[in-house]
Amino acid sequence: MNKHFLVLSMAAVLAWPAAAAQVPLRQAAPPDGWAAMAGGTRGGADAAAILTVTDAAGLRRALDPALPGSRIIQVQGVIDMSEGRPFASTADQARRGEVRLPSHTTLVGIGPNAGFVNAHLMVSRVSQVIIRNLNLSNPCDVAPKWVPDDGPEGGWNAEFDAISIVGARHVWVDHNSFTDAPLTDDTLPVEHGKIKQCHDGALDIRDASDYVTVSYNHFAQHAKTMLIGASDKATGDAGHLRITLSNNLFEHVASRAPRVRFGQVHLFNNYHVGDRKHPVYRHGYSVGVAKAARIVSHANAFEILGARDCKHAIGVFAAETDAGAFLDQGSLLNGAPLGACSAIGDPAWTVPYAFAPLPAAAVPAHVRANAGAGKPAAN
């Protein structure tokens, strides 16, 4: 097995911020997001007891779906889901690396250093889940597949997102940090003339998931970051994928921050930092407007080195029918108004909850100070 696809060791985890985090364990999703609608998102707030886990075995016991009632699970330290035994295959990684969260669960890290390596968190066909204050090394598929007809030159396809939200309702993802490090793309081999990409998404949301808020997270050093709606053919997503992204930091991610199909997605006060000549994660676009997307945007800040046009921030993916819509108010690209990309089509919906965005000029300092694991709970 190529050394680049060995599972991460505990010693390979980044040194995370030293600041202490105070995360209320029974806090519901804030009112300024889709997760607060239709009854709100409380996760495991009604749990009678709080469980603390320090290793993969203890986590699996705490997540046993046979256990009754709500649960609050605290993660202490860094949990290696491989337990020091390299994954033998994609199938082995799918089984041992999975962290499957049941309904009515809050999963939260203790302090600034808690998190996972060699893990993929799955929120599938459940409701009422909260994930907070975790450091997540984006999983590396031990056996990515070469697909010759993926694009004009072929491409590598990998399994496993750091977090997958699949057909789930009422989910809040808050104050987490996502990164490819230490297995950044420049450490991966080249085969078939392309980087042998072992990473999939950081956070993907699909299959008619609904009432989701993604707030105060830090996404760094990744290629395809967040997909909302997996396929143009997934017409069942229409009327669902109601998702809010607020106060997130997207730093040197190449694309999909997010890329949207079908969803009614609200973006406000997010901070995008990129470089169109970055040596590893060259910025292609930030927000992708794809089939039937309905995106409403307020006061986001884009700082993209080398971006000369709003199309370098907002990517439009044409479709045979309904190419999607994006409507912005008050966002800035390199200190100037977003420009022509401020209005692409008509989303035909209005934000149904109260929210009070900062002006875009104030977003960089606010998000830098508050986004990611180990940062003060600002919301």
Coordinates of C-alpha atoms in Angstrom, one line a residue:
M1 CA 0.0 0.0 0.0
N2 CA 1.3 3.4 -0.9
K3 CA 2.5 5.3 2.1
H4 CA 0.3 8.2 1.3
F5 CA -2.8 6.1 1.9
L6 CA -1.8 4.8 5.3
V7 CA -4.2 5.9 8.0
L8 CA -3.3 9.0 10.0
S9 CA -1.5 8.4 13.2
M10 CA -2.5 10.2 16.4
A11 CA 0.8 12.1 16.3
A12 CA 0.0 13.4 12.8
V13 CA -2.9 15.5 14.0
L14 CA -2.4 19.3 13.8
A15 CA -1.8 21.4 16.9
W16 CA -5.2 22.9 17.3
P17 CA -5.8 26.3 18.9
A18 CA -4.9 26.6 22.6
A19 CA -7.9 28.7 23.6
A20 CA -10.5 26.9 25.8
A21 CA -14.0 26.4 24.4
Q22 CA -17.1 26.7 26.5
V23 CA -19.8 24.8 24.6
P24 CA -23.3 24.6 26.2
L25 CA -24.2 20.9 26.0
R26 CA -28.0 21.4 25.8
Q27 CA -28.1 24.4 23.5
A28 CA -30.6 24.4 20.6
A29 CA -29.7 25.6 17.1
P30 CA -29.9 29.4 17.0
P31 CA -33.0 31.2 15.7
D32 CA -31.1 32.7 12.7
G33 CA -31.0 29.6 10.6
W34 CA -33.1 26.9 8.9
A35 CA -32.4 24.4 11.7
A36 CA -34.5 26.5 14.0
M37 CA -37.6 26.3 11.8
A38 CA -40.4 23.7 11.9
G39 CA -40.0 23.0 15.6
G40 CA -36.3 23.6 15.9
T41 CA -33.2 21.5 16.5
R42 CA -32.3 20.3 20.0
G43 CA -30.2 17.2 19.3
G44 CA -29.8 15.3 22.5
A45 CA -30.7 18.2 24.8
D46 CA -33.3 16.0 26.7
A47 CA -30.7 13.3 27.6
A48 CA -30.8 12.2 31.3
A49 CA -27.1 11.6 31.4
I50 CA -24.0 12.9 29.6
L51 CA -21.5 10.3 28.3
T52 CA -17.8 11.0 27.8
V53 CA -15.8 8.9 25.4
T54 CA -12.1 8.7 24.8
D55 CA -11.6 6.0 22.2
A56 CA -13.4 4.2 19.3
A57 CA -14.7 1.3 21.3
G58 CA -16.3 3.6 23.9
L59 CA -17.8 5.8 21.2
R60 CA -19.4 2.8 19.5
R61 CA -21.0 1.7 22.7
A62 CA -22.3 5.3 23.3
L63 CA -23.8 5.3 19.8
D64 CA -25.4 1.9 20.0
P65 CA -28.8 2.4 18.3
A66 CA -30.4 -0.1 20.7
L67 CA -29.9 2.4 23.6
P68 CA -33.2 4.2 24.3
G69 CA -33.7 8.0 24.5
S70 CA -31.7 11.0 23.7
R71 CA -28.0 11.2 24.2
I72 CA -25.2 13.8 24.7
I73 CA -21.8 12.4 23.9
Q74 CA -18.6 14.4 24.8
V75 CA -15.4 13.5 22.9
Q76 CA -12.3 13.9 25.0
G77 CA -9.0 14.0 23.1
V78 CA -8.5 12.7 19.5
I79 CA -10.3 9.5 18.6
D80 CA -8.6 7.3 15.9
M81 CA -11.3 5.2 14.4
S82 CA -8.7 2.9 12.9
E83 CA -7.5 2.1 16.4
G84 CA -4.0 1.9 15.1
R85 CA -4.7 -0.8 12.5
P86 CA -4.5 0.4 8.9
F87 CA -7.6 -0.1 6.9
A88 CA -7.2 -3.1 4.6
S89 CA -9.7 -1.9 1.9
T90 CA -12.4 0.7 1.2
A91 CA -14.9 -1.8 2.5
D92 CA -12.9 -2.2 5.8
Q93 CA -12.6 1.6 6.0
A94 CA -16.4 2.0 5.4
R95 CA -17.1 -0.4 8.3
R96 CA -14.5 0.6 11.0
G97 CA -14.2 4.3 10.1
E98 CA -17.9 5.1 10.3
V99 CA -19.3 7.1 13.1
R100 CA -23.1 6.8 12.6
L101 CA -25.2 9.2 14.7
P102 CA -28.7 8.2 15.8
S103 CA -31.6 10.6 16.2
H104 CA -31.7 12.9 19.2
T105 CA -27.9 13.0 19.6
T106 CA -25.5 15.8 20.5
L107 CA -21.9 15.1 19.8
V108 CA -19.5 17.7 21.1
G109 CA -15.8 18.0 21.7
I110 CA -14.4 18.8 25.2
G111 CA -11.9 21.7 25.0
P112 CA -9.9 22.9 21.9
N113 CA -8.2 19.6 21.0
A114 CA -11.0 17.0 20.7
G115 CA -11.8 15.4 17.4
F116 CA -11.3 12.5 15.0
V117 CA -8.9 11.0 12.5
N118 CA -9.6 8.2 10.1
A119 CA -13.3 8.8 10.6
H120 CA -16.4 9.6 8.5
L121 CA -19.4 10.9 10.5
M122 CA -22.7 9.8 9.0
V123 CA -26.0 11.5 9.7
S124 CA -28.3 9.3 7.7
R125 CA -32.1 9.0 7.7
V126 CA -32.3 10.5 11.2
S127 CA -33.5 13.7 12.8
Q128 CA -32.3 16.0 15.7
V129 CA -28.5 15.8 15.5
I130 CA -26.0 18.4 16.7
I131 CA -22.2 18.2 16.0
R132 CA -20.0 20.9 17.7
N133 CA -16.4 21.8 18.6
L134 CA -14.6 18.9 16.8
N135 CA -11.4 18.9 14.8
L136 CA -11.9 16.7 11.8
S137 CA -9.1 15.5 9.5
N138 CA -10.9 14.8 6.2
P139 CA -10.7 11.0 5.7
C140 CA -8.4 9.6 3.0
D141 CA -9.9 6.7 1.0
V142 CA -7.2 3.9 1.1
A143 CA -8.3 2.8 -2.4
P144 CA -9.6 5.6 -4.6
K145 CA -10.8 4.4 -8.0
W146 CA -9.7 5.7 -11.4
V147 CA -12.7 6.5 -13.6
P148 CA -11.6 6.9 -17.2
D149 CA -14.8 8.7 -18.3
D150 CA -14.9 11.1 -15.4
G151 CA -14.4 14.3 -17.5
P152 CA -12.4 14.6 -20.7
E153 CA -9.2 13.2 -19.1
G154 CA -10.6 10.8 -16.5
G155 CA -10.4 11.3 -12.8
W156 CA -9.9 9.7 -9.4
N157 CA -13.0 9.1 -7.3
A158 CA -12.8 8.7 -3.5
E159 CA -15.4 7.7 -0.9
F160 CA -16.0 9.2 2.6
D161 CA -16.8 12.7 3.6
A162 CA -15.7 14.1 7.0
I163 CA -19.5 14.5 7.6
S164 CA -22.2 13.2 5.4
I165 CA -25.8 14.4 5.9
V166 CA -28.1 12.1 4.0
G167 CA -31.9 12.2 4.1
A168 CA -31.7 13.8 7.6
R169 CA -33.8 16.6 9.2
H170 CA -33.0 19.1 11.8
V171 CA -29.2 19.1 11.9
W172 CA -26.8 21.8 13.4
V173 CA -23.1 21.6 12.5
D174 CA -21.3 24.3 14.5
H175 CA -17.8 25.4 15.5
N176 CA -15.9 22.5 13.9
S177 CA -12.6 22.6 12.0
F178 CA -12.1 20.6 8.8
T179 CA -8.8 20.1 6.9
D180 CA -6.9 17.6 4.7
A181 CA -3.8 18.1 6.7
P182 CA -1.5 16.4 7.2
L183 CA -2.4 14.5 3.9
T184 CA -2.7 17.6 1.8
D185 CA -2.9 17.1 -2.0
D186 CA 0.8 17.9 -2.5
T187 CA 1.7 14.8 -0.5
L188 CA -0.3 12.5 -2.7
P189 CA 1.2 10.5 -5.7
V190 CA 0.4 11.2 -9.3
E191 CA -1.1 8.4 -11.4
H192 CA -2.7 8.6 -14.9
G193 CA -1.3 12.1 -15.0
K194 CA -3.4 13.3 -12.1
I195 CA -3.1 13.6 -8.3
K196 CA -4.4 10.3 -6.9
Q197 CA -7.1 12.1 -4.9
C198 CA -8.1 10.2 -1.8
H199 CA -10.4 12.9 -0.3
D200 CA -14.0 13.3 -1.1
G201 CA -16.1 16.1 0.5
A202 CA -15.6 17.8 3.8
L203 CA -19.3 18.2 4.5
D204 CA -21.9 17.0 2.0
I205 CA -25.6 17.3 2.3
R206 CA -28.0 15.4 0.1
D207 CA -31.0 13.2 -0.5
A208 CA -33.7 15.7 0.5
S209 CA -32.1 16.6 3.9
D210 CA -33.9 19.5 5.4
Y211 CA -33.7 22.2 8.2
V212 CA -29.9 22.3 8.5
T213 CA -27.7 25.1 9.9
V214 CA -23.9 25.1 9.3
S215 CA -22.4 27.9 11.4
Y216 CA -19.0 29.1 12.6
N217 CA -17.0 26.3 11.0
H218 CA -13.5 26.5 9.6
F219 CA -12.9 24.7 6.3
A220 CA -9.3 24.7 5.1
Q221 CA -7.0 23.0 2.6
H222 CA -9.5 21.0 0.6
A223 CA -10.6 20.6 -3.0
K224 CA -14.3 19.8 -3.2
T225 CA -15.6 21.2 0.1
M226 CA -19.4 21.1 0.4
L227 CA -21.9 19.6 -2.0
I228 CA -25.6 20.4 -1.4
G229 CA -27.6 18.1 -3.7
A230 CA -25.6 15.3 -5.2
S231 CA -27.1 15.1 -8.7
D232 CA -29.1 16.9 -11.4
K233 CA -31.3 13.8 -11.5
A234 CA -32.2 14.0 -7.8
T235 CA -35.5 15.8 -8.5
G236 CA -36.8 14.5 -5.1
D237 CA -34.6 17.2 -3.5
A238 CA -36.9 19.9 -4.8
G239 CA -38.7 21.5 -1.9
H240 CA -36.1 20.3 0.6
L241 CA -32.4 21.1 1.2
R242 CA -33.4 24.2 3.3
I243 CA -30.0 25.0 4.6
T244 CA -28.3 28.1 6.2
L245 CA -24.5 28.7 6.1
S246 CA -23.4 31.5 8.4
N247 CA -20.2 32.9 9.8
N248 CA -18.1 30.1 8.3
L249 CA -14.4 30.5 7.2
F250 CA -13.5 28.9 3.9
E251 CA -9.7 29.2 3.7
H252 CA -7.8 27.9 0.7
V253 CA -10.5 25.5 -0.5
A254 CA -10.6 25.1 -4.3
S255 CA -14.3 24.8 -4.9
R256 CA -17.8 23.9 -3.6
A257 CA -18.1 26.4 -0.7
P258 CA -20.9 25.3 -1.3
R259 CA -22.1 24.0 -4.7
V260 CA -25.9 23.9 -4.6
R261 CA -28.6 22.0 -6.5
F262 CA -32.3 22.4 -5.8
G263 CA -31.9 23.7 -2.3
Q264 CA -33.3 26.9 -0.7
V265 CA -29.9 27.9 0.7
H266 CA -29.2 31.1 2.7
L267 CA -25.6 32.3 3.0
F268 CA -24.7 35.2 5.3
N269 CA -21.5 36.5 6.9
N270 CA -19.3 33.8 5.5
Y271 CA -15.6 34.6 4.8
H272 CA -13.9 33.1 1.7
V273 CA -10.1 33.3 1.4
G274 CA -8.4 32.0 -1.7
D275 CA -5.7 32.3 -4.3
R276 CA -6.2 31.6 -7.9
K277 CA -2.5 30.6 -8.1
H278 CA -2.3 28.7 -4.9
P279 CA 0.4 25.9 -5.3
V280 CA -1.8 23.2 -3.9
Y281 CA -5.4 24.4 -3.6
R282 CA -5.8 26.7 -6.5
H283 CA -9.1 28.6 -6.1
G284 CA -11.6 27.9 -8.9
Y285 CA -14.8 29.3 -7.5
S286 CA -16.5 29.7 -4.1
V287 CA -20.3 29.4 -4.4
G288 CA -21.6 27.1 -7.2
V289 CA -25.0 27.8 -8.7
A290 CA -26.2 24.5 -10.2
K291 CA -29.4 23.0 -11.3
A292 CA -32.5 24.5 -9.7
A293 CA -30.5 26.1 -6.9
R294 CA -32.3 28.8 -5.0
I295 CA -29.6 30.8 -3.2
V296 CA -30.2 34.0 -1.1
S297 CA -27.0 35.7 0.0
H298 CA -26.3 38.5 2.5
A299 CA -23.0 40.3 3.4
N300 CA -20.4 37.7 2.6
A301 CA -16.8 38.6 2.2
F302 CA -14.6 37.2 -0.6
E303 CA -10.9 37.8 -0.6
I304 CA -9.6 35.9 -3.6
L305 CA -6.1 36.8 -4.7
G306 CA -6.1 37.1 -8.5
A307 CA -9.9 37.3 -8.8
R308 CA -10.7 40.0 -11.4
D309 CA -14.4 39.2 -11.9
C310 CA -17.3 38.2 -9.7
K311 CA -17.4 34.9 -11.7
H312 CA -14.3 33.9 -9.9
A313 CA -16.4 34.0 -6.7
I314 CA -19.7 32.8 -8.0
G315 CA -19.6 29.8 -10.4
V316 CA -22.6 29.2 -12.6
F317 CA -23.2 25.6 -13.9
A318 CA -25.5 25.7 -16.9
A319 CA -28.3 23.1 -17.0
E320 CA -30.7 22.1 -19.8
T321 CA -33.6 23.4 -17.7
D322 CA -33.5 25.7 -14.7
A323 CA -29.9 26.7 -14.3
G324 CA -30.6 28.0 -10.8
A325 CA -30.6 31.4 -9.1
F326 CA -28.4 33.5 -6.8
L327 CA -29.5 36.8 -5.3
D328 CA -27.0 38.8 -3.2
Q329 CA -27.2 41.9 -1.0
G330 CA -24.1 43.6 0.4
S331 CA -21.3 41.1 -0.3
L332 CA -17.8 42.2 -1.2
L333 CA -15.2 40.8 -3.5
N334 CA -11.7 42.1 -2.6
G335 CA -13.3 45.1 -0.9
A336 CA -15.6 46.1 -3.8
P337 CA -19.3 45.2 -4.4
L338 CA -19.8 41.8 -5.8
G339 CA -21.0 43.3 -9.1
A340 CA -22.8 41.6 -11.9
C341 CA -23.0 38.3 -10.0
S342 CA -25.2 39.9 -7.4
A343 CA -28.4 38.8 -9.3
I344 CA -28.5 35.6 -11.3
G345 CA -32.1 34.6 -11.8
D346 CA -34.8 34.9 -9.1
P347 CA -34.7 32.5 -6.1
A348 CA -38.4 33.2 -5.6
W349 CA -38.3 32.8 -1.8
T350 CA -37.6 35.0 1.2
V351 CA -35.7 34.1 4.4
P352 CA -38.4 33.0 6.9
Y353 CA -36.5 33.8 10.1
A354 CA -35.1 36.9 11.7
F355 CA -31.3 37.5 11.2
A356 CA -29.0 40.5 11.6
P357 CA -25.9 40.2 9.5
L358 CA -22.8 42.2 10.1
P359 CA -21.8 44.5 7.2
A360 CA -19.4 42.5 4.9
A361 CA -16.4 44.7 5.8
A362 CA -16.7 43.5 9.4
V363 CA -17.0 39.8 8.5
P364 CA -13.3 38.9 8.2
A365 CA -12.3 40.0 11.8
H366 CA -15.5 38.5 13.3
V367 CA -15.2 35.1 11.6
R368 CA -11.4 34.9 12.2
A369 CA -12.0 35.4 15.9
N370 CA -14.9 32.9 16.2
A371 CA -15.0 30.2 13.6
G372 CA -13.6 26.7 14.2
A373 CA -13.1 24.3 17.0
G374 CA -11.7 25.7 20.2
K375 CA -13.1 29.1 19.6
P376 CA -15.6 30.9 21.9
A377 CA -19.2 30.0 21.2
A378 CA -20.4 33.2 19.5
N379 CA -23.9 32.1 18.6

